[in-house]
Coordinates of C-alpha atoms in Angstrom, one line a residue:
X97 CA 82.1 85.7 92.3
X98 CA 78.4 87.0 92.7
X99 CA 78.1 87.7 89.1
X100 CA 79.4 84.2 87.8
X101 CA 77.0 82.3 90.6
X102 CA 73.8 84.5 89.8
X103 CA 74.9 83.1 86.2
X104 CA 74.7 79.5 87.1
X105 CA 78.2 78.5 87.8
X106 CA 79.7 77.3 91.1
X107 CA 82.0 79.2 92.2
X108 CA 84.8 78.0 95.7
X109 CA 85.6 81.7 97.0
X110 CA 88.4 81.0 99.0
X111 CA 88.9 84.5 100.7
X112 CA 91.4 87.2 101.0
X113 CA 95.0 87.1 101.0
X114 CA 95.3 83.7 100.1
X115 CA 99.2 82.0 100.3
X116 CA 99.5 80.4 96.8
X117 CA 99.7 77.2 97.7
X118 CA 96.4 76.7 99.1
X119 CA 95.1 78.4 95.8
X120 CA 96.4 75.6 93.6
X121 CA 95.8 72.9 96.7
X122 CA 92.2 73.8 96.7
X123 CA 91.3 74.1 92.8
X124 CA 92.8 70.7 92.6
X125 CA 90.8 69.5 95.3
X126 CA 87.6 70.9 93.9
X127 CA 88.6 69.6 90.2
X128 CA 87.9 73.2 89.2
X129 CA 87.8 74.6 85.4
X130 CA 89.4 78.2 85.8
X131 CA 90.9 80.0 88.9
X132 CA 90.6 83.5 89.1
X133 CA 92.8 85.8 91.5
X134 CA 91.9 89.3 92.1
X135 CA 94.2 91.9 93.8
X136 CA 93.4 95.3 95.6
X137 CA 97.0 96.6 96.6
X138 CA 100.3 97.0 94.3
X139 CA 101.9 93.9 96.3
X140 CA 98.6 91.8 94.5
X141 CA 99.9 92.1 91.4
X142 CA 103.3 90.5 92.4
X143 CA 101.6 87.6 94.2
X144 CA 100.0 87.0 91.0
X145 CA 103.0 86.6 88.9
X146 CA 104.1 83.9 91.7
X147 CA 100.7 82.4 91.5
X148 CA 101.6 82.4 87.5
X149 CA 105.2 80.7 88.4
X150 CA 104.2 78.1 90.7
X151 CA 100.8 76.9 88.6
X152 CA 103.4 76.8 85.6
X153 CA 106.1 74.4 88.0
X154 CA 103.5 72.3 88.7
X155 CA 102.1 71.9 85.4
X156 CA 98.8 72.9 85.7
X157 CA 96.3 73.1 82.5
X158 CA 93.5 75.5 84.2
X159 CA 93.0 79.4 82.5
X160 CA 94.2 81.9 84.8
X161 CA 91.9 85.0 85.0
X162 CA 93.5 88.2 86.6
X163 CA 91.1 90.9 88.0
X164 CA 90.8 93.7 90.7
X165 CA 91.6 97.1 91.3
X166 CA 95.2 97.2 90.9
X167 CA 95.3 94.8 88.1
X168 CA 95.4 96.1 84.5
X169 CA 95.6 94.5 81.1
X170 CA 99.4 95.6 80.1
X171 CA 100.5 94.3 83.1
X172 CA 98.8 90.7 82.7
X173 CA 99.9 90.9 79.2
X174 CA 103.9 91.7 80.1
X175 CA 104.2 90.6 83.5
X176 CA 102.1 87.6 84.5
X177 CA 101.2 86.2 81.2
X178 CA 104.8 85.2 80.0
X179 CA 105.3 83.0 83.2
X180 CA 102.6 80.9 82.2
X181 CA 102.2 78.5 79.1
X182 CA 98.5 78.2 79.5
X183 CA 95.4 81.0 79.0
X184 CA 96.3 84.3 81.2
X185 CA 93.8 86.7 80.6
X186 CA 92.6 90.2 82.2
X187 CA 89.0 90.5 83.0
X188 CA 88.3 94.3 83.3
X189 CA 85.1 93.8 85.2
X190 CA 82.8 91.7 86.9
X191 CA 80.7 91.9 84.1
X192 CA 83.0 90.7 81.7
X193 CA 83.7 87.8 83.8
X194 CA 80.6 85.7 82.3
X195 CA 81.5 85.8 78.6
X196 CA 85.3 85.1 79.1
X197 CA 84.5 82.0 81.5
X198 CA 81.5 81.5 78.5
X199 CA 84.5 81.4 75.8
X200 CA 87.0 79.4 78.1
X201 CA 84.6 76.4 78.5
X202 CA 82.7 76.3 74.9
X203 CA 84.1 74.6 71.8
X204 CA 85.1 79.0 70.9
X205 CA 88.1 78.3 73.7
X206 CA 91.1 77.6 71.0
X207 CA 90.2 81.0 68.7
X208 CA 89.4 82.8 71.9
X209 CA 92.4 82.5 73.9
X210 CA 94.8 82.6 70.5
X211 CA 93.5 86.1 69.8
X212 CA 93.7 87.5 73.5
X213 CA 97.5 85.2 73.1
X214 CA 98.2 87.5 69.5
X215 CA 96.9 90.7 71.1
X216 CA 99.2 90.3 74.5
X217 CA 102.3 89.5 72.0
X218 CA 101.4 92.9 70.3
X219 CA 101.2 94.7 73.6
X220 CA 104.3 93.0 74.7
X221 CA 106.3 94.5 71.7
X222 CA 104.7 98.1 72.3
X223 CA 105.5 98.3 75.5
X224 CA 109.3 97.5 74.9
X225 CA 109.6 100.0 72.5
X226 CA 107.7 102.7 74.8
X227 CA 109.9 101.7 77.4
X228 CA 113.1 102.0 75.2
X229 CA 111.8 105.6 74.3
X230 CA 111.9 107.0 77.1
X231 CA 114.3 108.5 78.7
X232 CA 115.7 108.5 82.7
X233 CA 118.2 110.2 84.1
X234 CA 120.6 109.2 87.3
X235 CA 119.4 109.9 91.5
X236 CA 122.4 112.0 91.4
X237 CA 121.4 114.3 88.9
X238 CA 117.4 113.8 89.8
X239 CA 118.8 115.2 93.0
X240 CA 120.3 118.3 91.7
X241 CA 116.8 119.2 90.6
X242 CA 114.9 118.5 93.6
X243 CA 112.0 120.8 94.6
X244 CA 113.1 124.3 94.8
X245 CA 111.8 125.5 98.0
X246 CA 112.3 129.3 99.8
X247 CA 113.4 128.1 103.1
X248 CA 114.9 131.1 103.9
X249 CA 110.8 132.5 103.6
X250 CA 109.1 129.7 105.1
X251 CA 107.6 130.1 108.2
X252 CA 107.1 126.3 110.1
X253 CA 103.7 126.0 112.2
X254 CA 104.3 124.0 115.3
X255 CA 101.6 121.5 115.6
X256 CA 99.3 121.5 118.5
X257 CA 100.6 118.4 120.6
X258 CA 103.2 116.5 119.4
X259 CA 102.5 112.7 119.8
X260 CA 99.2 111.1 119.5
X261 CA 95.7 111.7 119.6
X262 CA 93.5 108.3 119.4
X263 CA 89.3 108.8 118.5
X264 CA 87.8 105.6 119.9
X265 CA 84.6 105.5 118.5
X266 CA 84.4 108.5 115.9
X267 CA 80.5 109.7 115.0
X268 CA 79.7 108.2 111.4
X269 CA 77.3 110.9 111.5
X270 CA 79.7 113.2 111.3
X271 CA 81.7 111.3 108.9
X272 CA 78.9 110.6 106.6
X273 CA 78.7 113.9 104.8
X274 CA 82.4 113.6 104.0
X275 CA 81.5 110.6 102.0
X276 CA 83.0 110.8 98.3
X277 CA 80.3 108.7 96.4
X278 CA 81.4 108.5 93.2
X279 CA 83.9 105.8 93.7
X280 CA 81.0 103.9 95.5
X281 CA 79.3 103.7 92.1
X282 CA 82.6 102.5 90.3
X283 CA 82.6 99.5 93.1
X284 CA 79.1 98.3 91.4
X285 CA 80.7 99.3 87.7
X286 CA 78.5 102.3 87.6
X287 CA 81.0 105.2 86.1
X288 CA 80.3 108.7 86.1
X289 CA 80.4 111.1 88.4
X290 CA 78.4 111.7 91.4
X291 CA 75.6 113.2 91.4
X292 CA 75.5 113.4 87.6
X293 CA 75.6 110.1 87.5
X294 CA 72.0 109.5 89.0
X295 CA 70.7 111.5 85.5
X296 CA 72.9 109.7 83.0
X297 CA 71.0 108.3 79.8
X298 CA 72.5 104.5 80.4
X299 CA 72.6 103.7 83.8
X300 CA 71.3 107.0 85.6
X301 CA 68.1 104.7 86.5
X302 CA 70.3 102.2 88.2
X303 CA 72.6 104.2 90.3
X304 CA 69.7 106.0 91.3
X305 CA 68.1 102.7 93.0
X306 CA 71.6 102.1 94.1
X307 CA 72.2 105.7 96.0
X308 CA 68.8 105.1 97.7
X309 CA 69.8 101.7 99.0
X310 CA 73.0 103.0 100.1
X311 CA 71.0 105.6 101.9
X312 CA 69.1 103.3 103.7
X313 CA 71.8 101.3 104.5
X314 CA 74.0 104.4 105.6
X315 CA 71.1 105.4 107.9
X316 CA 70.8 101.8 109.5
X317 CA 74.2 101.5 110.1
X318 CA 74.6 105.2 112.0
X319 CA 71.4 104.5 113.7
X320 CA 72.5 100.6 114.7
X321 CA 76.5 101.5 115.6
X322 CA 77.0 98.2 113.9
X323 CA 80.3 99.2 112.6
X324 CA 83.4 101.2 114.4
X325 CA 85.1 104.4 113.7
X326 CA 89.0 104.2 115.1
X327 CA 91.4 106.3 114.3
X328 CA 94.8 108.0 115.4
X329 CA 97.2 110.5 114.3
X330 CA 99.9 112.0 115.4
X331 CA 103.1 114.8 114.6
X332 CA 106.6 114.4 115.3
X333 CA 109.9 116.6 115.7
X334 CA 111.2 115.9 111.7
X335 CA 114.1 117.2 109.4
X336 CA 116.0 115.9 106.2
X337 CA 119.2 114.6 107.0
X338 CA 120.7 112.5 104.3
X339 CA 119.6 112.1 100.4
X340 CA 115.9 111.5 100.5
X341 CA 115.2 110.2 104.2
X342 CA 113.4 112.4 106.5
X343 CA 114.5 111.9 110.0
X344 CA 111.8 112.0 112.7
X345 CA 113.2 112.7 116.4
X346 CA 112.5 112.1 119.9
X347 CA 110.0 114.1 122.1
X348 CA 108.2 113.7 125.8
X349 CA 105.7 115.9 127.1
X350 CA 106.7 117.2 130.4
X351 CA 104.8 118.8 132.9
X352 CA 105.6 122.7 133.7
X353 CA 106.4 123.6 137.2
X354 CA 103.6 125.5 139.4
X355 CA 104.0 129.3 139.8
X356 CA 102.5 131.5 142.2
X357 CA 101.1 134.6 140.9
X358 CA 100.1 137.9 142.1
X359 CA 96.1 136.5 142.4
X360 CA 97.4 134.3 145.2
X361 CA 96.2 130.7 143.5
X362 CA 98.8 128.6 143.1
X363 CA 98.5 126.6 139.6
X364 CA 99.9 126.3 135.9
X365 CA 100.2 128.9 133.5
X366 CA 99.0 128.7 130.1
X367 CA 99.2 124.7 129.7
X368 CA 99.4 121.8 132.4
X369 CA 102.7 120.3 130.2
X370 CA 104.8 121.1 127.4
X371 CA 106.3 119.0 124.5
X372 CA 110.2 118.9 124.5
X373 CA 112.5 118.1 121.3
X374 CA 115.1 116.4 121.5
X375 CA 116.6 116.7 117.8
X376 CA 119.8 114.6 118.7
X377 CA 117.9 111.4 118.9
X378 CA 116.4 110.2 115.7
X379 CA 114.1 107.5 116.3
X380 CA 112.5 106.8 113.3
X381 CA 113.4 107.0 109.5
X382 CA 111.0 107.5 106.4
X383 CA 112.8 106.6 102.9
X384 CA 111.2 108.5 100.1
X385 CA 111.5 107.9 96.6
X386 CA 112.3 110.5 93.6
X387 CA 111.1 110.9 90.4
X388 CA 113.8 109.9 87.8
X389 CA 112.2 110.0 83.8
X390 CA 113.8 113.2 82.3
X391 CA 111.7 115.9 82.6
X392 CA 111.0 119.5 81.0
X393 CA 113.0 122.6 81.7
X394 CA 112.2 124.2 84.6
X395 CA 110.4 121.0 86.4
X396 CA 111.8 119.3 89.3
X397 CA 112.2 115.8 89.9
X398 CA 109.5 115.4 93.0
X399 CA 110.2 113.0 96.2
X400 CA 108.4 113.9 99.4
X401 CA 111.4 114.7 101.3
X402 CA 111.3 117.9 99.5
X403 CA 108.7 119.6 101.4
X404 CA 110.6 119.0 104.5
X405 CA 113.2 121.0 105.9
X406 CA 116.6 120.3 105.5
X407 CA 118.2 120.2 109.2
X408 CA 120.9 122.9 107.7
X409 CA 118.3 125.2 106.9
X410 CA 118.1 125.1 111.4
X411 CA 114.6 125.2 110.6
X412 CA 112.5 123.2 113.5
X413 CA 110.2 121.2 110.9
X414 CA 107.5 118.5 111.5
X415 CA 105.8 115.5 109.9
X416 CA 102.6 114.2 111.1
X417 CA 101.0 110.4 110.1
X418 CA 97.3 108.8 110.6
X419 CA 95.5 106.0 110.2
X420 CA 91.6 105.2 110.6
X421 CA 89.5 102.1 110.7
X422 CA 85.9 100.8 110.4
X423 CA 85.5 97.8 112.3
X424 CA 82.4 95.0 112.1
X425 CA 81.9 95.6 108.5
X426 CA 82.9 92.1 107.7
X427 CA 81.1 90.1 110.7
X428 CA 77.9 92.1 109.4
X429 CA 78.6 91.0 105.8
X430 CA 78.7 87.6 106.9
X431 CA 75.4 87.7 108.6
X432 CA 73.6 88.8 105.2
X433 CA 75.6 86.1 103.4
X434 CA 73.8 83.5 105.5
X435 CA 70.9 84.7 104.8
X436 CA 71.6 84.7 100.9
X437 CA 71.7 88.2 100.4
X438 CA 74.6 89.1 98.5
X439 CA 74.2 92.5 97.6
X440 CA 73.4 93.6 101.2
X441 CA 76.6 92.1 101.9
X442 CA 78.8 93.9 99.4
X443 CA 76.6 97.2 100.3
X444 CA 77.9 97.0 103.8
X445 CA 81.5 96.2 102.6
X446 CA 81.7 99.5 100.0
X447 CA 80.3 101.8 102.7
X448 CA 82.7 100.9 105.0
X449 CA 85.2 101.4 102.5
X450 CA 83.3 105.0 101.7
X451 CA 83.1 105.7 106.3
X452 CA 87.3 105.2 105.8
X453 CA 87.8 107.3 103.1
X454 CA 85.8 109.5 104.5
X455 CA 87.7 109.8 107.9
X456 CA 90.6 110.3 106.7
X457 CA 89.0 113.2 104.8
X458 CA 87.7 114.7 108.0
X459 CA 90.7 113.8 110.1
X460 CA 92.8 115.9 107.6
X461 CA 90.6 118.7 107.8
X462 CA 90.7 118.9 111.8
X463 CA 94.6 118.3 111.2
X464 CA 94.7 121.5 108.8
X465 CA 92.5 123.8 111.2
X466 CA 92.8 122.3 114.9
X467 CA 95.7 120.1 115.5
X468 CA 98.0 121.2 113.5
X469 CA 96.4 124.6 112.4
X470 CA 98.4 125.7 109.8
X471 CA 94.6 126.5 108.3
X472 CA 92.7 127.8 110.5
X473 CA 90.1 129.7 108.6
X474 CA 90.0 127.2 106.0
X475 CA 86.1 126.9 104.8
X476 CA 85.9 124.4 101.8
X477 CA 82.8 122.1 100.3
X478 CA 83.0 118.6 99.8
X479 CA 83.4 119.4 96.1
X480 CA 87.0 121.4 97.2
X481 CA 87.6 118.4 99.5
X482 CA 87.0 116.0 97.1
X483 CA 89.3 117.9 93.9
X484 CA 92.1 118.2 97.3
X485 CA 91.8 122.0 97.1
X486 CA 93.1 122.3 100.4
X487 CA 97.3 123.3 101.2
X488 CA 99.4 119.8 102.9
X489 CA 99.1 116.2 102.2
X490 CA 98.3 112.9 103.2
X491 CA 99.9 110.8 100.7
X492 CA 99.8 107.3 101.5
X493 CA 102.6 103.8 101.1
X494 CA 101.8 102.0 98.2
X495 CA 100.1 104.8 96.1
X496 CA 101.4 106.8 93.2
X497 CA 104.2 109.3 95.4
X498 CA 104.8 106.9 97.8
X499 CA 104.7 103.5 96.2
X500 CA 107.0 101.4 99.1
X501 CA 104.3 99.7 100.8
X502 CA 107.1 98.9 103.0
X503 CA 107.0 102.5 104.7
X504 CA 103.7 101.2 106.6
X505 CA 106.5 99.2 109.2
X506 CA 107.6 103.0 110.1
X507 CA 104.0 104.4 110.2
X508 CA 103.0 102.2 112.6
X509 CA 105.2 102.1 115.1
X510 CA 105.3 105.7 114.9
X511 CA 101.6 105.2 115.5
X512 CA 101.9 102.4 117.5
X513 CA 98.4 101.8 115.7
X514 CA 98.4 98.3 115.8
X515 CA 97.8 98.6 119.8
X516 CA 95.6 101.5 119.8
X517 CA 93.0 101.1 117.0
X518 CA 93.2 97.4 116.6
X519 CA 94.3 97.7 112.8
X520 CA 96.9 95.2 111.7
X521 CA 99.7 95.1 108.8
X522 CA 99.6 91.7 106.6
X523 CA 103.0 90.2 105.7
X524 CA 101.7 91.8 102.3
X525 CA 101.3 95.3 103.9
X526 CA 98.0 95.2 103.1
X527 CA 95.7 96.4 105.8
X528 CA 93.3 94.8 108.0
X529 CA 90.2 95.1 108.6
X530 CA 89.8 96.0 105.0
X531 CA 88.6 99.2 105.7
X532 CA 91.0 101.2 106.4
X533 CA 93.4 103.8 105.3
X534 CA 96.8 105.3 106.5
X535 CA 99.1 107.9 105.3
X536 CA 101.5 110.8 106.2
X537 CA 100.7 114.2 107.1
X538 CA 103.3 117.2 105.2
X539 CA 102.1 121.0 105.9
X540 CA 104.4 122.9 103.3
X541 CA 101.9 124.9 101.1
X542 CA 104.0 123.7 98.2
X543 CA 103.3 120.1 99.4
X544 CA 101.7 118.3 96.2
X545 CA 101.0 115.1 94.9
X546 CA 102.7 113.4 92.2
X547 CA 103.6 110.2 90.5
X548 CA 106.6 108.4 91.0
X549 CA 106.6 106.5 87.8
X550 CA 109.4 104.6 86.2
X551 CA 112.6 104.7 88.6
X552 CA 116.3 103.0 88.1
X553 CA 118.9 100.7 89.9
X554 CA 120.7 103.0 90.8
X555 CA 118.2 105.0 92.9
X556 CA 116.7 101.3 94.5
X557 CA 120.0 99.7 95.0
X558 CA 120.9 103.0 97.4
X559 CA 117.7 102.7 99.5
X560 CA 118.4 99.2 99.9
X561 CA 121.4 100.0 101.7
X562 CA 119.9 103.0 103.2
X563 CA 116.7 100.5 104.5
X564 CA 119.3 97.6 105.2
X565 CA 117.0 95.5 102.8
X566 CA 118.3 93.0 100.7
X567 CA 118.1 94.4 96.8
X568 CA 116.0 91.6 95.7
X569 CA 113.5 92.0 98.9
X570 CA 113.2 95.7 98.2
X571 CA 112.5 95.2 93.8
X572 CA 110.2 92.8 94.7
X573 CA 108.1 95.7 96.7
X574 CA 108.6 97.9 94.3
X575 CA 108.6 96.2 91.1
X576 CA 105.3 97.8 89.1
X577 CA 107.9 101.3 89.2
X578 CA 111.0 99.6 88.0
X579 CA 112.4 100.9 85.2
X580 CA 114.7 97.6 84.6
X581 CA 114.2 93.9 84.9
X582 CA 114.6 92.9 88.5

C-alpha cells in the first residue's frame, strides 16, 4: 500500500482480517481498478480462495493481486487462480507491486495477463505430475515407524511449578539483545543475513541507514515504555494415550502441613506448597499430526507426540505451552500515520514483531535453565539461539510440524491467556494484537523440528473424529498439507 501511494496511485486500505464481503462491498463502492489481498497466516491463503469464489459469483471484472507472507506463486497459480475467470496474479513483493498494477491499467494488460495466464497453466500441469510422483503411505503404517525413542533410558525432569507463571510488563531491555534482525530486513525486502547484510555490494548502504533507524527507534521505545511486554507459560502433568493425542492431566498446588522441628520454630520445610497430579483426570487434549510421504530406510515418520511418553512406559512426562505479547504497537503506528509518516509507522509495527520473537526466545531460554531446568548450565550466543542449537522445542499451531491452527483453542485455555495477557484468538486463529507468538513447550533431547508436508484422508478423516470436527471444517484448516482434493 505505501509503495503504490508514494507512486501516485490511491490506494482504500481497508485493514486486517477483513470478512469478504466488505472487500468486494467496498471496492464497488469506491469504483476501484484492482483489489489486492494479502495474507500473513496459513488460514489467509484459504480466505483468498473464498475471496476468489465469491468475486467470481458475483461477476466481478477487477484483477485480483495475491500477496503476503504466506502466499506464494504455485499456490495462486493452482489454488486461487482457477476459481476465478478474471486476472489472478502473485505479486512477490511490494516492489513488484508498481509494474504489475503499471501492466494491469496500460494498453500492455491483454499480453500481460495472457503470459502470467500461460505460465500458471504450465505450473498447473507440473505440479499434478509432481504430485502424482510422489509417493504416501497410510497413518497406520506411518505409525509403525514413529520416532524410535529409549524410554526405558530416558530420564523425565519435573518442571519447576506446574501451572502458570504470568510476566506483566517484561523489560524490552532485556529482550532487545535477543532480537533476530535479519528477518527485520526481509520485512523492508532487504535479504541477506544480518550483520553481513549491512556490507553487501547492492543494498548494504540501505540496510545500514535502516539498522540505525531501527536503533533509534528501539532505544525510544525502551526509553518511552510505549509498548507492552506480556507473556505466560506454563507446564502440565502429560502422557500419550491414544494414536497421536497427547493427554494433559489435572493438577492443584496444595499447601504442605507445618512441622515442628528440633530448632523449636514452627514453619514449612523446603517449599510453602506442593503440586499434586492427578493422572486419572485428563483435562485437555493436543491432536498432533504425522508425517505420511514415504520416506528412506531408517527414517521415521515424525508427529510431536513422539517425544512424549507413552502412559505405558509409567513414565510421569510433561508438556509445557507459552505465549507473549507486545501491546500499543498499533495505537503508536497510528499516531505516526496522522502525521504522514509512513515508515515510522511500519518501523514500530516490525519491531514489535522483532520484541515478540524475541520473548519467546528468552522465555525459552529461562524455560530450558529455570523453570523447567532440564538445562541448567546451558551458555549459548544469539548466533546458537538463533540456528536453535539449544535441546526442546517450541513449535507453534499453524507452522511447518504443527500446521492445525486449530490447536491454539487448546493452548489457550490451557493458558487461560486470553484473561491473563490480554491476547485474543480471531475466528481465523490468527492472533491479536499482531505481535504476538504462542507455542508448545517439549523437553525430550530428541525433540526436533520438522515438516509435516503432504498428508492423506485417511490420517485427517481420523482426527476429525478424534477432534469431533466435521471433515469438511477440519480440510478446510488444514488444506495447504492436503495431499487430495478436499
Amino acid at each position: 500500500g505505501v509503495v503504490l501511494a508514494c507512486n501516485n496511485y490511491e490506494v482504500i486500505d481497508i485493514g486486517v482480517m477483513v470478512p469478504t464481503n466488505r472487500i468486494i462491498e467496498e471496492a464497488k463502492k469506491h469504483n476501484v481498478d484492482v483489489i489486492g489481498l494479502s495474507g500473513l497466516i496459513t488460514p489467509s491463503l484459504d480466505e483468498m480462495v473464498d475471496v476468489a469464489e465469491e468475486m467470481e459469483r458475483q461477476g466481478l471484472k477487477l484483477p485480483l493481486l495475491i500477496g503476503g507472507a504466506t502466499t506464494s506463486r504455485i499456490h495462486t497459480a493452482v489454488k486461487i487462480a482457477p476459481k476465478y475467470s478474471q486476472p489472478v496474479i502473485h505479486v512477490l513483493d511490494a516492489s513488484r507491486s508498481v509494474p504489475v498494477v503499471s501492466n494491469l491499467l496500460n494498453e500492455n494488460r491483454e499480453k500481460f495477463t495472457t503470459e502470467i495466464r500461460e505460465e500458471y497453466d504450465r505450473m498447473r500441469e507440473g505440479h499434478a505430475r509432481r504430485k502424482s510422483a510422489k509417493n504416501f503411505v497410510s497413518i497406520d503404517k506411518a505409525r509403525k515407524n514413529k520416532t524410535a525413542i529409549d524410554w526405558e533410558n530416558t530420564q523425565v525432569k519435573k518442571p519447576a511449578f506446574l501451572g502458570t507463571k504470568v510476566f506483566e510488563n517484561y523489560s524490552l531491555k532485556e529482550l532487545a539483545p535477543y532480537i533476530d534482525w535479519t528477518p527485520f530486513f526481509q520485512t523492508w525486502e532487504l535479504h541477506g543475513k544480518f550483520p553481513r547484510i549491512l556490507e553487501d555490494e547492492v543494498v548494504g548502504v540501505e540496510a545500514t541507514k535502516l539498522y540505525a533507524d531501527a536503533q533509534a527507534m528501539l532505544k525510544k521505545l525502551i526509553t518511552e515504555k510505549r509498548l507492552v511486554a506480556k507473556g505466560i507459560c506454563g507446564f502440565y502433568p502429560a502422557n500419550v494415550t491414544q494414536e497421536d493425542d497427547i493427554a494433559v492431566f489435572a493438577h492443584q498446588k496444595q499447601e504442605l502441613a507445618k512441622a515442628n522441628c528440633d530448632c523449636g520454630v514452627d514453619h514449612h520445610h523446603k517449599a510453602d506448597y506442593e503440586y499434586v497430579e492427578n493422572r486419572d483426570e485428563q483435562v485437555f487434549t493436543l491432536h498432533t499430526l504425522r508425517q505420511q510421504s514415504e520416506k528412506a530406510k531408517g527414517l521415521p515418520h515424525f508427529a510431536l507426540s513422539d517425544f512424549i511418553a507413552p502412559t505405558e512406559t509409567g513414565i510421569q512426562d510433561y508438556v509445557g505451552g507459552f505465549a507473549v505479547v507486545i501491546h500499543g504497537a498499533e495505537e503508536l503506528a497510528k499516531e505516526y500515520e496522522k502525521d504522514h509518516d509512513d515508515y515510522n509507522s511500519i518501523m514500530v509495527k516490525a519491531l514489535a514483531d522483532r520484541f515478540a520473537e524475541a520473548f519467546a526466545e528468552r522465555m525459552h531460554e529461562r524455560v530450558r535453565k529455570e523453570f523447567w531446568g532440564y538445562e541448567p548450565e546451558e551458555s549459548l550466543n544469539s548466533d546458537d539461539l538463533i540456528r536453535e542449537k539449544y535441546k526442546g522445542i517450541r513449535p507453534a499451531p499453524g507452522y511447518p510440524a504443527c500446521p492445525d491452527h486449530t490447536e491454539k483453542v487448546t493452548l489457550f485455555k490451557m493458558l487461560d491467556a486470553e484473561k491473563e495477557i490480554d491476547v485474543m484468538l480471531t475466528e481465523n486463529f490468527a492472533m491479536y494484537p499482531a505481535a504476538a507468538v504462542s507455542g508448545f513447550y517439549f523437553s525430550h533431547p530428541e525433540s526436533r523440528y520438522f515438516g509435516l508436508g503432504k498428508i492423506e484422508k485417511d490420517q485427517v478423516t481420523e482426527l476429525a473424529k478424534r477432534k469431533g470436527m466435521e471433515l469438511k471444517e477440519l480440510e478446510r484448516w488444514l488444506r495447504p498439507n492436503l495431499n487430495y482434493d478436499a
